[in-house]
Amino acid sequence: MSEIKKIATRVSYGEALKELAAQGADKLVVLDADLSAATKTEIFKKDYPQRHINCGIAEANMICVAAGMSTMGLVPFASSFAMFAAGRAFEQVRNTIGYPHLNVKIGATHAGISVGEDGASHQCCEDFALMRAIPGMVVICPSDDIEAKQAVKAAYNYDGPVYLRFGRLAVPVFHSEDYKFEIGKGEVITPGKDVTIIANGLMVNEAVEAGKTLADKGISAEIINIATIKPLDRELVLSSAKKTGKVITVEEHNIIGGLGEAVCAALCEDCPVPVKRIGINDEFGHSGPAADLLKQFGLSAENIVKVAEEFVK
């Protein structure tokens, strides 16, 4: 049996930018805030140095530069850690990109608790909430290499602001090459009838593994990947909830303001069913190995299984 390939979605981001340029995306420009080695935009920079701009450690200014470039017909991807792109530069993202609805893409890497040893100051678990609150902002959190690359290319072809969240930690590649990503559309990975488990980012693989264990225990879980948090695939969420009657959301984000609340908002309006949210429970993280932190904060297949078993009973 071949070993499962693992790739960090931040690497997928850099590779996708390079592929876009090679495929003729002549309007593409990439900006970075002195973190190209970490965000992996260096992959693009190596082949297209004249289309890569290092704005220095000045994220707010980078966002404004990107906004200006977009008004000249270019499609800029402004890149930095999620804590800086969504946090430090929030005012500029809101007022300079969101308010005039400019065609700027934000590539935010190193998001969530899995940043690990960088600690609480860099473990951005609030970015979904911040970006979802900006009118007209599309928010995407892909689950593996294949989906991440397709999400970047879809963002390039979309006319309007897009926030893309990528991780530092290498995650299993489980999508096949024929998978087709579409903004605003989720996917049923495993059909089920007893409980719906909705996840995004690196939590999708954990949900899939949890589903296998639950199946061995006689519980049929419908596993859904919702990469686009905004706009949410309400039709898919509602149809699955109506079928199973119970929903669990799993995200590497604060349970306040993220995927769980987006799902709950859709359900309470059209299909009220019980929901359990798994995520960061309104607290800050701390320094430590990524794998250990994910388990400590309940972001593991084992905890998903535990919650689902108790929920179904």
Tab-separated table of C-alpha atoms in Angstrom:
chain	number	residue	atom	x	y	z
A	1	MET	CA	0.000	0.000	0.000
A	2	SER	CA	1.467	3.353	-1.078
A	3	GLU	CA	2.104	6.013	1.541
A	4	ILE	CA	-0.380	8.880	1.650
A	5	LYS	CA	1.158	12.073	0.296
A	6	LYS	CA	1.136	15.067	2.645
A	7	ILE	CA	1.486	18.680	1.471
A	8	ALA	CA	0.962	21.934	3.347
A	9	THR	CA	-1.632	24.098	1.602
A	10	ARG	CA	0.729	27.092	1.830
A	11	VAL	CA	2.973	25.170	-0.579
A	12	SER	CA	-0.050	24.573	-2.806
A	13	TYR	CA	-0.613	28.350	-2.792
A	14	GLY	CA	2.852	29.097	-4.138
A	15	GLU	CA	2.639	26.318	-6.723
A	16	ALA	CA	-0.799	27.460	-7.905
A	17	LEU	CA	0.416	31.034	-8.427
A	18	LYS	CA	3.302	29.744	-10.551
A	19	GLU	CA	0.944	27.503	-12.543
A	20	LEU	CA	-1.446	30.386	-13.162
A	21	ALA	CA	1.335	32.526	-14.583
A	22	ALA	CA	2.557	29.664	-16.758
A	23	GLN	CA	-0.983	29.177	-18.055
A	24	GLY	CA	-1.170	32.774	-19.277
A	25	ALA	CA	-2.571	34.702	-16.303
A	26	ASP	CA	-0.836	37.873	-17.483
A	27	LYS	CA	-2.665	40.142	-15.030
A	28	LEU	CA	-1.437	38.218	-12.000
A	29	VAL	CA	0.917	39.990	-9.588
A	30	VAL	CA	1.997	38.726	-6.175
A	31	LEU	CA	2.749	40.858	-3.129
A	32	ASP	CA	4.386	39.711	0.076
A	33	ALA	CA	5.293	41.274	3.417
A	34	ASP	CA	8.849	39.946	3.751
A	35	LEU	CA	7.648	36.375	4.316
A	36	SER	CA	7.938	34.818	0.870
A	37	ALA	CA	9.930	31.837	2.178
A	38	ALA	CA	7.178	31.050	4.678
A	39	THR	CA	4.137	31.884	2.546
A	40	LYS	CA	5.790	30.024	-0.354
A	41	THR	CA	5.281	32.877	-2.798
A	42	GLU	CA	9.008	32.419	-3.366
A	43	ILE	CA	7.987	29.575	-5.684
A	44	PHE	CA	6.304	32.154	-7.916
A	45	LYS	CA	9.064	34.720	-7.398
A	46	LYS	CA	11.764	32.362	-8.662
A	47	ASP	CA	10.220	32.186	-12.143
A	48	TYR	CA	8.477	35.581	-12.235
A	49	PRO	CA	10.600	37.991	-10.180
A	50	GLN	CA	9.375	41.044	-12.091
A	51	ARG	CA	5.792	40.261	-10.999
A	52	HIS	CA	6.585	39.730	-7.314
A	53	ILE	CA	6.765	42.716	-4.955
A	54	ASN	CA	8.173	42.514	-1.444
A	55	CYS	CA	6.374	45.273	0.438
A	56	GLY	CA	8.425	44.693	3.578
A	57	ILE	CA	7.055	44.294	7.080
A	58	ALA	CA	4.198	46.685	6.331
A	59	GLU	CA	1.070	44.630	5.818
A	60	ALA	CA	-1.383	47.532	5.890
A	61	ASN	CA	0.595	49.305	3.182
A	62	MET	CA	0.750	46.067	1.163
A	63	ILE	CA	-3.046	45.880	1.139
A	64	CYS	CA	-3.248	49.471	-0.098
A	65	VAL	CA	-0.674	48.764	-2.817
A	66	ALA	CA	-2.719	45.752	-3.897
A	67	ALA	CA	-5.861	47.875	-3.975
A	68	GLY	CA	-4.186	50.436	-6.194
A	69	MET	CA	-2.866	47.807	-8.570
A	70	SER	CA	-6.316	46.290	-8.936
A	71	THR	CA	-7.693	49.624	-10.137
A	72	MET	CA	-5.190	49.442	-12.996
A	73	GLY	CA	-6.594	46.126	-14.212
A	74	LEU	CA	-4.143	43.830	-12.454
A	75	VAL	CA	-5.146	40.907	-10.201
A	76	PRO	CA	-2.987	41.134	-7.061
A	77	PHE	CA	-2.560	38.371	-4.488
A	78	ALA	CA	-1.466	40.002	-1.227
A	79	SER	CA	0.272	37.405	0.945
A	80	SER	CA	1.169	37.169	4.622
A	81	PHE	CA	0.410	35.207	7.775
A	82	ALA	CA	-3.306	35.163	8.629
A	83	MET	CA	-2.620	37.052	11.853
A	84	PHE	CA	-1.184	39.940	9.871
A	85	ALA	CA	-3.296	39.800	6.696
A	86	ALA	CA	-6.631	39.539	8.499
A	87	GLY	CA	-5.644	40.997	11.873
A	88	ARG	CA	-3.065	43.741	11.570
A	89	ALA	CA	-4.361	44.981	8.205
A	90	PHE	CA	-8.081	44.610	8.956
A	91	GLU	CA	-8.911	48.296	8.545
A	92	GLN	CA	-7.223	48.449	5.154
A	93	VAL	CA	-8.885	45.212	4.021
A	94	ARG	CA	-12.264	46.583	5.067
A	95	ASN	CA	-11.988	50.164	3.832
A	96	THR	CA	-9.567	49.914	0.915
A	97	ILE	CA	-10.608	46.565	-0.591
A	98	GLY	CA	-14.002	45.625	0.832
A	99	TYR	CA	-15.789	48.978	0.727
A	100	PRO	CA	-15.005	49.708	-2.960
A	101	HIS	CA	-15.305	45.968	-3.722
A	102	LEU	CA	-11.944	45.748	-5.467
A	103	ASN	CA	-10.579	42.710	-7.259
A	104	VAL	CA	-7.909	41.837	-4.678
A	105	LYS	CA	-7.103	38.355	-3.382
A	106	ILE	CA	-5.620	37.821	0.070
A	107	GLY	CA	-3.458	34.745	0.537
A	108	ALA	CA	-3.310	34.157	4.302
A	109	THR	CA	-0.984	31.387	5.462
A	110	HIS	CA	-0.019	29.979	8.871
A	111	ALA	CA	-3.600	30.140	10.140
A	112	GLY	CA	-5.068	28.346	13.130
A	113	ILE	CA	-3.683	26.522	16.144
A	114	SER	CA	-1.484	24.306	13.948
A	115	VAL	CA	1.046	27.126	13.601
A	116	GLY	CA	2.325	25.328	16.692
A	117	GLU	CA	5.487	26.612	18.291
A	118	ASP	CA	4.886	30.191	17.076
A	119	GLY	CA	2.402	30.482	19.933
A	120	ALA	CA	-0.784	32.406	20.650
A	121	SER	CA	0.364	35.669	19.083
A	122	HIS	CA	0.563	33.983	15.679
A	123	GLN	CA	-2.190	31.352	16.002
A	124	CYS	CA	-4.930	33.271	14.242
A	125	CYS	CA	-8.258	31.631	15.083
A	126	GLU	CA	-10.350	34.742	14.446
A	127	ASP	CA	-9.831	35.344	10.725
A	128	PHE	CA	-13.026	33.641	9.511
A	129	ALA	CA	-15.049	35.906	11.778
A	130	LEU	CA	-13.210	39.055	10.684
A	131	MET	CA	-13.384	38.338	6.960
A	132	ARG	CA	-16.968	37.000	6.969
A	133	ALA	CA	-18.109	40.275	8.468
A	134	ILE	CA	-16.840	42.318	5.509
A	135	PRO	CA	-19.670	42.761	2.967
A	136	GLY	CA	-18.957	41.058	-0.337
A	137	MET	CA	-15.834	39.229	0.838
A	138	VAL	CA	-15.558	35.598	-0.290
A	139	VAL	CA	-13.918	33.384	2.365
A	140	ILE	CA	-12.289	30.074	1.401
A	141	CYS	CA	-10.425	27.466	3.477
A	142	PRO	CA	-9.314	24.512	1.303
A	143	SER	CA	-8.681	21.086	2.773
A	144	ASP	CA	-5.773	19.666	0.766
A	145	ASP	CA	-3.267	20.354	-2.007
A	146	ILE	CA	-5.610	19.675	-4.924
A	147	GLU	CA	-8.447	21.767	-3.536
A	148	ALA	CA	-6.081	24.572	-2.532
A	149	LYS	CA	-4.616	24.886	-6.017
A	150	GLN	CA	-8.050	24.913	-7.598
A	151	ALA	CA	-9.285	27.491	-5.062
A	152	VAL	CA	-6.424	29.845	-5.958
A	153	LYS	CA	-7.233	29.548	-9.647
A	154	ALA	CA	-10.956	30.035	-8.988
A	155	ALA	CA	-10.144	33.150	-6.954
A	156	TYR	CA	-8.098	34.555	-9.830
A	157	ASN	CA	-11.038	34.101	-12.204
A	158	TYR	CA	-13.547	35.581	-9.733
A	159	ASP	CA	-14.223	39.306	-9.980
A	160	GLY	CA	-14.158	40.646	-6.426
A	161	PRO	CA	-12.329	40.362	-3.092
A	162	VAL	CA	-11.391	36.875	-1.885
A	163	TYR	CA	-9.776	35.726	1.369
A	164	LEU	CA	-7.931	32.407	1.050
A	165	ARG	CA	-6.739	30.621	4.191
A	166	PHE	CA	-3.801	28.210	4.054
A	167	GLY	CA	-2.041	26.130	6.693
A	168	ARG	CA	1.540	25.595	7.766
A	169	LEU	CA	1.111	21.923	8.622
A	170	ALA	CA	1.414	19.268	5.900
A	171	VAL	CA	-1.931	17.481	5.456
A	172	PRO	CA	-2.974	14.342	3.529
A	173	VAL	CA	-3.969	14.752	-0.112
A	174	PHE	CA	-7.252	12.881	-0.415
A	175	HIS	CA	-8.921	14.513	-3.413
A	176	SER	CA	-8.438	12.889	-6.799
A	177	GLU	CA	-7.041	14.821	-9.747
A	178	ASP	CA	-10.475	14.998	-11.374
A	179	TYR	CA	-11.975	16.906	-8.414
A	180	LYS	CA	-13.561	20.213	-9.437
A	181	PHE	CA	-13.694	23.078	-6.933
A	182	GLU	CA	-16.363	25.749	-7.308
A	183	ILE	CA	-16.728	28.859	-5.160
A	184	GLY	CA	-19.845	28.548	-2.988
A	185	LYS	CA	-20.215	24.793	-3.447
A	186	GLY	CA	-19.519	22.126	-0.842
A	187	GLU	CA	-19.090	18.400	-1.373
A	188	VAL	CA	-20.344	15.231	0.239
A	189	ILE	CA	-17.258	13.106	0.814
A	190	THR	CA	-19.041	10.225	2.526
A	191	PRO	CA	-22.845	9.817	2.514
A	192	GLY	CA	-24.537	8.917	5.802
A	193	LYS	CA	-27.843	8.911	7.658
A	194	ASP	CA	-27.253	9.201	11.427
A	195	VAL	CA	-25.301	12.454	11.794
A	196	THR	CA	-23.820	15.132	9.528
A	197	ILE	CA	-20.220	16.229	10.113
A	198	ILE	CA	-19.297	19.474	8.350
A	199	ALA	CA	-15.642	20.511	8.271
A	200	ASN	CA	-13.105	22.587	6.366
A	201	GLY	CA	-9.345	22.983	6.138
A	202	LEU	CA	-7.219	20.336	7.812
A	203	MET	CA	-10.246	19.274	9.866
A	204	VAL	CA	-11.768	17.581	6.799
A	205	ASN	CA	-9.258	14.754	6.928
A	206	GLU	CA	-9.894	14.360	10.667
A	207	ALA	CA	-13.625	14.176	9.950
A	208	VAL	CA	-13.049	11.535	7.277
A	209	GLU	CA	-10.986	9.418	9.674
A	210	ALA	CA	-13.635	9.894	12.364
A	211	GLY	CA	-16.280	8.727	9.906
A	212	LYS	CA	-14.399	5.474	9.329
A	213	THR	CA	-14.220	4.774	13.064
A	214	LEU	CA	-17.886	5.650	13.520
A	215	ALA	CA	-18.827	3.263	10.707
A	216	ASP	CA	-17.031	0.463	12.574
A	217	LYS	CA	-19.188	1.356	15.566
A	218	GLY	CA	-22.392	1.176	13.537
A	219	ILE	CA	-22.885	4.938	13.157
A	220	SER	CA	-23.404	6.271	9.634
A	221	ALA	CA	-21.912	9.764	9.361
A	222	GLU	CA	-22.340	12.037	6.364
A	223	ILE	CA	-19.017	13.857	5.930
A	224	ILE	CA	-19.231	17.222	4.168
A	225	ASN	CA	-16.413	19.519	3.095
A	226	ILE	CA	-17.401	23.185	3.100
A	227	ALA	CA	-14.311	24.970	1.778
A	228	THR	CA	-16.227	28.159	0.969
A	229	ILE	CA	-17.480	29.555	4.249
A	230	LYS	CA	-18.907	32.595	2.498
A	231	PRO	CA	-20.984	32.265	0.418
A	232	LEU	CA	-22.097	29.121	2.239
A	233	ASP	CA	-23.612	26.213	0.328
A	234	ARG	CA	-26.923	26.486	2.166
A	235	GLU	CA	-28.672	23.964	-0.069
A	236	LEU	CA	-26.187	21.222	0.765
A	237	VAL	CA	-26.176	22.034	4.479
A	238	LEU	CA	-29.962	22.051	4.690
A	239	SER	CA	-30.487	18.877	2.671
A	240	SER	CA	-28.004	16.928	4.799
A	241	ALA	CA	-29.452	18.272	8.056
A	242	LYS	CA	-32.949	17.270	6.998
A	243	LYS	CA	-31.694	13.760	6.283
A	244	THR	CA	-29.726	13.135	9.487
A	245	GLY	CA	-31.399	15.453	11.995
A	246	LYS	CA	-28.095	16.155	13.774
A	247	VAL	CA	-25.117	18.296	12.722
A	248	ILE	CA	-21.543	18.587	13.979
A	249	THR	CA	-19.258	21.334	12.688
A	250	VAL	CA	-15.471	21.065	12.931
A	251	GLU	CA	-13.075	23.943	12.320
A	252	GLU	CA	-9.591	25.111	13.275
A	253	HIS	CA	-11.050	28.423	14.395
A	254	ASN	CA	-12.814	29.967	17.336
A	255	ILE	CA	-16.330	28.531	17.613
A	256	ILE	CA	-17.435	32.190	17.625
A	257	GLY	CA	-17.829	33.690	14.164
A	258	GLY	CA	-16.631	30.822	11.985
A	259	LEU	CA	-17.963	27.828	10.084
A	260	GLY	CA	-20.113	26.625	12.972
A	261	GLU	CA	-21.958	29.907	13.291
A	262	ALA	CA	-22.409	30.148	9.513
A	263	VAL	CA	-23.987	26.687	9.490
A	264	CYS	CA	-26.125	27.461	12.548
A	265	ALA	CA	-27.403	30.663	10.930
A	266	ALA	CA	-28.543	28.740	7.871
A	267	LEU	CA	-30.150	25.964	9.890
A	268	CYS	CA	-32.017	28.103	12.415
A	269	GLU	CA	-33.737	29.978	9.593
A	270	ASP	CA	-34.830	27.010	7.501
A	271	CYS	CA	-34.186	23.696	9.267
A	272	PRO	CA	-33.624	23.936	13.035
A	273	VAL	CA	-31.821	20.801	14.229
A	274	PRO	CA	-29.428	20.159	17.136
A	275	VAL	CA	-25.840	21.250	16.397
A	276	LYS	CA	-22.545	20.539	18.158
A	277	ARG	CA	-19.636	22.851	17.338
A	278	ILE	CA	-16.063	21.597	17.596
A	279	GLY	CA	-13.405	24.288	17.441
A	280	ILE	CA	-11.340	26.573	19.647
A	281	ASN	CA	-13.585	27.239	22.631
A	282	ASP	CA	-13.222	31.016	22.923
A	283	GLU	CA	-9.662	30.888	24.208
A	284	PHE	CA	-6.130	31.612	23.062
A	285	GLY	CA	-3.689	28.894	22.128
A	286	HIS	CA	-0.119	28.453	23.311
A	287	SER	CA	3.209	27.243	21.997
A	288	GLY	CA	3.679	23.541	21.290
A	289	PRO	CA	3.962	20.899	18.555
A	290	ALA	CA	1.078	21.244	16.116
A	291	ALA	CA	-0.108	17.647	16.428
A	292	ASP	CA	-0.177	17.876	20.234
A	293	LEU	CA	-2.065	21.164	20.169
A	294	LEU	CA	-4.707	19.838	17.799
A	295	LYS	CA	-5.396	16.937	20.152
A	296	GLN	CA	-5.327	19.144	23.240
A	297	PHE	CA	-7.896	21.513	21.778
A	298	GLY	CA	-10.170	18.687	20.616
A	299	LEU	CA	-9.386	19.070	16.921
A	300	SER	CA	-8.786	15.382	16.279
A	301	ALA	CA	-10.594	12.411	14.801
A	302	GLU	CA	-10.749	10.862	18.281
A	303	ASN	CA	-12.652	13.800	19.721
A	304	ILE	CA	-14.994	13.981	16.725
A	305	VAL	CA	-15.827	10.312	17.300
A	306	LYS	CA	-16.463	10.950	20.999
A	307	VAL	CA	-18.766	13.914	20.329
A	308	ALA	CA	-20.635	12.054	17.578
A	309	GLU	CA	-21.187	8.944	19.685
A	310	GLU	CA	-22.626	10.941	22.580
A	311	PHE	CA	-24.681	13.062	20.191
A	312	VAL	CA	-26.261	10.102	18.394
A	313	LYS	CA	-27.103	8.380	21.681
